[in-house]
GROMACS .gro file of C-alpha atoms in nm:
model
  290
    1MET     CA    1   0.120  -0.607  -0.351
    2VAL     CA    2  -0.001  -0.848  -0.611
    3GLY     CA    3  -0.183  -0.658  -0.882
    4ALA     CA    4  -0.378  -0.720  -1.200
    5PRO     CA    5  -0.128  -0.889  -1.437
    6ALA     CA    6   0.027  -0.667  -1.698
    7PRO     CA    7   0.354  -0.619  -1.891
    8ALA     CA    8   0.627  -0.561  -1.637
    9ALA     CA    9   0.724  -0.233  -1.790
   10GLN     CA   10   0.406  -0.078  -1.695
   11ASN     CA   11   0.413  -0.192  -1.333
   12VAL     CA   12   0.041  -0.213  -1.297
   13GLN     CA   13  -0.065  -0.328  -0.950
   14ILE     CA   14  -0.388  -0.472  -1.053
   15PRO     CA   15   0.285   0.299  -0.672
   16ALA     CA   16   1.022   3.016   0.703
   17ALA     CA   17   0.890   3.337   0.785
   18GLN     CA   18   0.627   3.368   1.042
   19THR     CA   19   0.291   3.492   0.927
   20ILE     CA   20   0.101   3.730   1.165
   21ASP     CA   21  -0.274   3.681   1.172
   22SER     CA   22  -0.433   4.018   1.125
   23SER     CA   23  -0.742   3.913   1.313
   24VAL     CA   24  -0.533   3.880   1.638
   25PRO     CA   25  -0.514   4.210   1.838
   26PRO     CA   26  -0.168   4.352   1.846
   27ASP     CA   27  -0.156   4.309   2.224
   28ALA     CA   28  -0.185   3.933   2.184
   29LEU     CA   29   0.139   3.923   1.987
   30ALA     CA   30   0.339   4.118   2.252
   31PRO     CA   31   0.513   3.958   2.555
   32ALA     CA   32   0.281   3.900   2.837
   33SER     CA   33   0.294   4.178   3.099
   34ARG     CA   34   0.417   4.084   3.447
   35THR     CA   35   0.165   4.089   3.724
   36VAL     CA   36   0.286   4.112   4.079
   37VAL     CA   37   0.093   3.867   4.298
   38PRO     CA   38   0.091   3.923   4.676
   39PRO     CA   39   0.258   3.635   4.864
   40ALA     CA   40  -0.079   3.535   5.023
   41ALA     CA   41  -0.259   3.523   4.695
   42ALA     CA   42   0.031   3.334   4.533
   43SER     CA   43   0.032   3.062   4.788
   44SER     CA   44  -0.345   3.010   4.751
   45GLN     CA   45  -0.315   2.958   4.378
   46THR     CA   46  -0.296   2.600   4.244
   47PRO     CA   47  -0.055   2.558   3.953
   48THR     CA   48  -0.235   2.454   3.633
   49LYS     CA   49  -0.096   2.142   3.480
   50PRO     CA   50  -0.071   2.118   3.103
   51ALA     CA   51  -0.315   1.881   2.938
   52PRO     CA   52  -0.153   1.546   2.879
   53LYS     CA   53  -0.056   1.480   2.518
   54LYS     CA   54  -0.283   1.225   2.354
   55PRO     CA   55  -0.068   0.925   2.262
   56ASP     CA   56  -0.059   0.791   1.906
   57SER     CA   57  -0.285   0.486   1.893
   58PHE     CA   58  -0.056   0.313   1.635
   59PRO     CA   59   0.067   0.055   1.654
   60PRO     CA   60  -0.204  -0.131   1.840
   61GLN     CA   61  -0.089  -0.369   2.104
   62PRO     CA   62  -0.023  -0.647   2.051
   63TYR     CA   63   0.095  -0.561   1.700
   64TRP     CA   64  -0.032  -0.800   1.431
   65ILE     CA   65   0.111  -0.853   1.085
   66ASP     CA   66  -0.063  -0.632   0.814
   67PRO     CA   67   0.074  -0.700   0.470
   68ASP     CA   68  -0.029  -0.522   0.150
   69ARG     CA   69  -0.119  -0.848  -0.015
   70PRO     CA   70  -0.330  -1.016  -0.128
   71HIS     CA   71  -0.553  -0.730  -0.254
   72ILE     CA   72  -0.438  -0.473  -0.515
   73ALA     CA   73  -0.484  -0.181  -0.287
   74ASP     CA   74  -0.196  -0.143  -0.035
   75SER     CA   75  -0.249  -0.125   0.332
   76SER     CA   76  -0.311   0.230   0.456
   77VAL     CA   77  -0.088   0.191   0.755
   78ASN     CA   78   0.284   0.159   0.778
   79VAL     CA   79   0.492  -0.116   0.943
   80ALA     CA   80   0.547  -0.026   1.300
   81LYS     CA   81   0.892   0.122   1.395
   82GLY     CA   82   1.141  -0.154   1.476
   83TYR     CA   83   0.958  -0.429   1.275
   84TYR     CA   84   1.043  -0.598   0.941
   85LEU     CA   85   0.773  -0.735   0.727
   86GLN     CA   86   0.834  -0.951   0.412
   87GLU     CA   87   0.565  -1.045   0.166
   88ASN     CA   88   0.610  -1.332  -0.090
   89GLY     CA   89   0.396  -1.507  -0.343
   90PHE     CA   90   0.336  -1.631  -0.688
   91GLN     CA   91   0.066  -1.576  -0.955
   92GLN     CA   92  -0.049  -1.767  -1.266
   93THR     CA   93  -0.221  -1.553  -1.532
   94TRP     CA   94  -0.427  -1.664  -1.826
   95PRO     CA   95  -0.418  -1.378  -2.094
   96GLY     CA   96  -0.648  -1.565  -2.327
   97SER     CA   97  -0.394  -1.787  -2.515
   98GLY     CA   98  -0.112  -1.961  -2.325
   99GLY     CA   99  -0.024  -1.838  -1.977
  100ALA     CA  100   0.219  -1.638  -1.761
  101PHE     CA  101   0.374  -1.728  -1.428
  102ASP     CA  102   0.558  -1.488  -1.194
  103ILE     CA  103   0.755  -1.537  -0.875
  104PRO     CA  104   0.859  -1.456  -0.595
  105GLU     CA  105   0.663  -1.120  -0.569
  106THR     CA  106   0.884  -1.031  -0.265
  107LEU     CA  107   0.831  -0.691  -0.096
  108MET     CA  108   1.059  -0.605   0.200
  109ARG     CA  109   0.920  -0.346   0.444
  110LEU     CA  110   1.114  -0.189   0.731
  111GLY     CA  111   0.947   0.049   0.999
  112VAL     CA  112   1.202   0.323   1.060
  113LEU     CA  113   0.986   0.584   1.217
  114SER     CA  114   0.642   0.593   1.395
  115ARG     CA  115   0.468   0.679   1.069
  116THR     CA  116   0.729   0.578   0.802
  117GLU     CA  117   0.858   0.256   0.645
  118LEU     CA  118   1.113   0.180   0.369
  119ARG     CA  119   1.012  -0.053   0.089
  120PHE     CA  120   1.209  -0.254  -0.150
  121ASN     CA  121   1.063  -0.483  -0.420
  122VAL     CA  122   1.285  -0.773  -0.527
  123PRO     CA  123   1.267  -0.838  -0.906
  124ASN     CA  124   1.003  -1.079  -1.019
  125TYR     CA  125   1.083  -1.372  -1.251
  126LEU     CA  126   0.822  -1.386  -1.535
  127LEU     CA  127   0.772  -1.678  -1.771
  128SER     CA  128   0.513  -1.592  -2.029
  129ARG     CA  129   0.412  -1.812  -2.325
  130THR     CA  130   0.142  -1.702  -2.563
  131GLU     CA  131   0.065  -1.740  -2.929
  132ALA     CA  132   0.216  -1.397  -2.987
  133ALA     CA  133   0.537  -1.417  -2.788
  134HIS     CA  134   0.759  -1.609  -2.552
  135VAL     CA  135   0.891  -1.376  -2.274
  136GLU     CA  136   1.119  -1.493  -1.988
  137GLY     CA  137   1.336  -1.303  -1.740
  138TRP     CA  138   1.363  -1.078  -1.441
  139GLY     CA  139   1.182  -0.749  -1.407
  140ASP     CA  140   1.303  -0.422  -1.267
  141ILE     CA  141   1.378  -0.339  -0.898
  142GLN     CA  142   1.151  -0.098  -0.713
  143ALA     CA  143   1.240   0.119  -0.409
  144GLY     CA  144   1.058   0.380  -0.201
  145PHE     CA  145   0.892   0.448   0.121
  146LYS     CA  146   0.538   0.475   0.277
  147HIS     CA  147   0.436   0.757   0.507
  148ARG     CA  148   0.111   0.737   0.709
  149LEU     CA  149  -0.081   1.076   0.706
  150GLY     CA  150  -0.398   0.969   0.881
  151PRO     CA  151  -0.621   0.951   1.052
  152LEU     CA  152  -0.772   1.236   0.852
  153PHE     CA  153  -1.122   1.364   0.785
  154GLY     CA  154  -1.259   1.196   1.098
  155ASP     CA  155  -1.138   0.837   1.103
  156TYR     CA  156  -0.996   0.781   0.754
  157GLN     CA  157  -0.650   0.624   0.747
  158ILE     CA  158  -0.452   0.766   0.454
  159ALA     CA  159  -0.092   0.705   0.343
  160ILE     CA  160   0.138   0.804   0.057
  161ASN     CA  161   0.384   0.573  -0.112
  162PRO     CA  162   0.624   0.731  -0.363
  163TYR     CA  163   0.875   0.494  -0.530
  164ILE     CA  164   1.087   0.452  -0.837
  165SER     CA  165   1.141   0.161  -1.076
  166ILE     CA  166   1.514   0.101  -1.149
  167PRO     CA  167   1.604  -0.053  -1.485
  168THR     CA  168   1.772  -0.378  -1.383
  169GLY     CA  169   1.551  -0.625  -1.564
  170ALA     CA  170   1.569  -0.824  -1.888
  171LYS     CA  171   1.557  -0.633  -2.212
  172ARG     CA  172   1.201  -0.720  -2.291
  173LEU     CA  173   1.074  -0.664  -1.937
  174SER     CA  174   1.255  -0.337  -1.844
  175SER     CA  175   1.147   0.008  -1.937
  176LYS     CA  176   1.519   0.102  -1.962
  177HIS     CA  177   1.453   0.420  -1.760
  178VAL     CA  178   1.411   0.520  -1.400
  179ASP     CA  179   1.034   0.555  -1.371
  180PRO     CA  180   0.861   0.751  -1.088
  181ASN     CA  181   0.525   0.632  -0.941
  182VAL     CA  182   0.310   0.719  -0.647
  183LYS     CA  183   0.028   0.542  -0.463
  184MET     CA  184  -0.215   0.669  -0.199
  185PRO     CA  185  -0.403   0.400  -0.012
  186TRP     CA  186  -0.685   0.482   0.222
  187SER     CA  187  -0.930   0.286   0.451
  188LYS     CA  188  -1.219   0.342   0.689
  189GLU     CA  189  -1.379   0.107   0.940
  190LEU     CA  190  -1.751   0.057   0.898
  191GLY     CA  191  -1.826  -0.153   1.200
  192HIS     CA  192  -1.935  -0.509   1.262
  193GLY     CA  193  -1.603  -0.635   1.115
  194TRP     CA  194  -1.648  -0.453   0.787
  195ASP     CA  195  -1.415  -0.186   0.640
  196ILE     CA  196  -1.389  -0.017   0.298
  197GLU     CA  197  -1.042   0.039   0.149
  198GLY     CA  198  -0.900   0.173  -0.173
  199MET     CA  199  -0.605   0.327  -0.352
  200GLN     CA  200  -0.537   0.596  -0.613
  201SER     CA  201  -0.224   0.526  -0.809
  202ILE     CA  202  -0.025   0.733  -1.074
  203PHE     CA  203   0.223   0.533  -1.269
  204LEU     CA  204   0.469   0.696  -1.516
  205PRO     CA  205   0.622   0.412  -1.716
  206THR     CA  206   0.843   0.448  -2.017
  207ILE     CA  207   0.702   0.247  -2.308
  208GLU     CA  208   0.875   0.236  -2.646
  209GLY     CA  209   1.094   0.527  -2.529
  210LYS     CA  210   0.813   0.758  -2.435
  211ARG     CA  211   0.679   0.849  -2.086
  212VAL     CA  212   0.315   0.769  -2.050
  213MET     CA  213   0.075   0.808  -1.761
  214ASP     CA  214  -0.158   0.558  -1.608
  215TRP     CA  215  -0.402   0.664  -1.338
  216GLN     CA  216  -0.560   0.358  -1.160
  217THR     CA  217  -0.812   0.332  -0.887
  218SER     CA  218  -0.928   0.033  -0.666
  219VAL     CA  219  -1.204  -0.007  -0.397
  220VAL     CA  220  -1.218  -0.302  -0.159
  221PHE     CA  221  -1.493  -0.426   0.070
  222ASN     CA  222  -1.321  -0.631   0.336
  223HIS     CA  223  -1.472  -0.840   0.626
  224MET     CA  224  -1.271  -0.957   0.937
  225TRP     CA  225  -1.353  -1.249   1.160
  226GLY     CA  226  -1.149  -1.147   1.457
  227ARG     CA  227  -0.783  -1.092   1.392
  228LYS     CA  228  -0.715  -1.416   1.220
  229THR     CA  229  -0.926  -1.435   0.909
  230ASN     CA  230  -1.058  -1.192   0.640
  231ALA     CA  231  -1.205  -1.202   0.293
  232PHE     CA  232  -1.262  -0.932   0.039
  233ILE     CA  233  -1.403  -0.830  -0.297
  234GLU     CA  234  -1.232  -0.563  -0.502
  235TYR     CA  235  -1.267  -0.363  -0.819
  236ALA     CA  236  -0.954  -0.228  -0.986
  237GLY     CA  237  -0.907  -0.044  -1.310
  238ASP     CA  238  -0.750   0.236  -1.524
  239VAL     CA  239  -0.910   0.577  -1.496
  240VAL     CA  240  -0.669   0.732  -1.748
  241SER     CA  241  -0.446   0.525  -1.976
  242ARG     CA  242  -0.291   0.613  -2.303
  243HIS     CA  243  -0.221   0.260  -2.413
  244ARG     CA  244  -0.492   0.027  -2.274
  245ASN     CA  245  -0.784   0.000  -2.038
  246VAL     CA  246  -0.764  -0.274  -1.783
  247GLN     CA  247  -1.064  -0.341  -1.554
  248VAL     CA  248  -1.073  -0.641  -1.315
  249ILE     CA  249  -1.296  -0.789  -1.038
  250HIS     CA  250  -1.080  -0.950  -0.766
  251PHE     CA  251  -1.157  -1.183  -0.472
  252GLY     CA  252  -0.936  -1.321  -0.193
  253ALA     CA  253  -0.882  -1.426   0.167
  254ALA     CA  254  -0.606  -1.440   0.419
  255TYR     CA  255  -0.547  -1.640   0.745
  256ARG     CA  256  -0.307  -1.547   1.027
  257PRO     CA  257  -0.233  -1.836   1.266
  258ASN     CA  258  -0.056  -1.591   1.493
  259ARG     CA  259   0.055  -1.223   1.490
  260PHE     CA  260   0.371  -1.300   1.293
  261ASN     CA  261   0.251  -1.492   0.998
  262GLN     CA  262  -0.008  -1.479   0.718
  263ILE     CA  263  -0.098  -1.712   0.432
  264ASP     CA  264  -0.328  -1.584   0.156
  265THR     CA  265  -0.501  -1.669  -0.178
  266GLN     CA  266  -0.654  -1.446  -0.438
  267PHE     CA  267  -0.810  -1.482  -0.790
  268GLY     CA  268  -0.977  -1.248  -1.035
  269PHE     CA  269  -1.138  -1.203  -1.373
  270ARG     CA  270  -1.137  -0.944  -1.649
  271MET     CA  271  -1.403  -0.682  -1.688
  272SER     CA  272  -1.245  -0.546  -2.006
  273ASN     CA  273  -1.077  -0.699  -2.314
  274ALA     CA  274  -0.737  -0.551  -2.224
  275ALA     CA  275  -0.729  -0.735  -1.893
  276PRO     CA  276  -0.627  -1.103  -1.856
  277VAL     CA  277  -0.907  -1.361  -1.872
  278ALA     CA  278  -0.824  -1.479  -1.518
  279PHE     CA  279  -0.545  -1.488  -1.261
  280LEU     CA  280  -0.487  -1.696  -0.944
  281GLY     CA  281  -0.222  -1.653  -0.676
  282PHE     CA  282  -0.102  -1.757  -0.338
  283GLY     CA  283   0.124  -1.591  -0.085
  284TYR     CA  284   0.305  -1.615   0.252
  285SER     CA  285   0.417  -1.310   0.466
  286PHE     CA  286   0.601  -1.302   0.792
  287LEU     CA  287   0.676  -1.030   1.055
  288LEU     CA  288   0.995  -0.996   1.260
  289GLY     CA  289   1.022  -0.767   1.568
  290ARG     CA  290   0.949  -0.746   1.939
   0.00000   0.00000   0.00000
């Protein structure tokens, strides 16, 4: 998912024993006693059928592409089992002086279980030229999974996405350590085409040889026009950060000509001095499957 631009090292997205219940009478825990039923009575009884199991409503049919991009908060649902989704894009950032460009922002997602997908981020190529420095090269690889927990608390969709950053990038763009991270996206339908989404993220990058923690939050108001078009406004920022405080306001839209393809655009502006002045990006995602 495209996030608020930041140094690549930080990876800012702006990722038994049985217990006996004492309240139950002892007789309820014992095997049921056998009751002899006379033949006449037995023949008059109608066997009780077990209640049918309520099927999982996911994935909806027909299944449409649902990428994480273009907003910072990830999708709260996983890629359906047997489908492959790939997200791609590029982003231009204006940090105040000069500029930075990154590509291809490729995220590969494979649905392996009814609620679980595997995720792999291809390294981004960053070209940054500012008055302070000239940085160029590939970033680190990221790998993890997403597991859908919801719906919970009524009709909230919630998922958890733990992943690691693997130090494969250029010297000035890599943390040189395996860094753990976790993201928890959520969403709730509001009706009339509106929904609210968001994500809580804990990043644990290694900066200058020390592990630091960054807790970020994002909130999205999204509107759908049918299945093909949506637009959103989003706030994203640091809740806890030991090295800076990034706050951005983010806008974007996406169009799906069919259920297998999406094109998107997004842009944003800073709400704090640590954030870039502005950023602009475009993307294309596709779905493969039944």
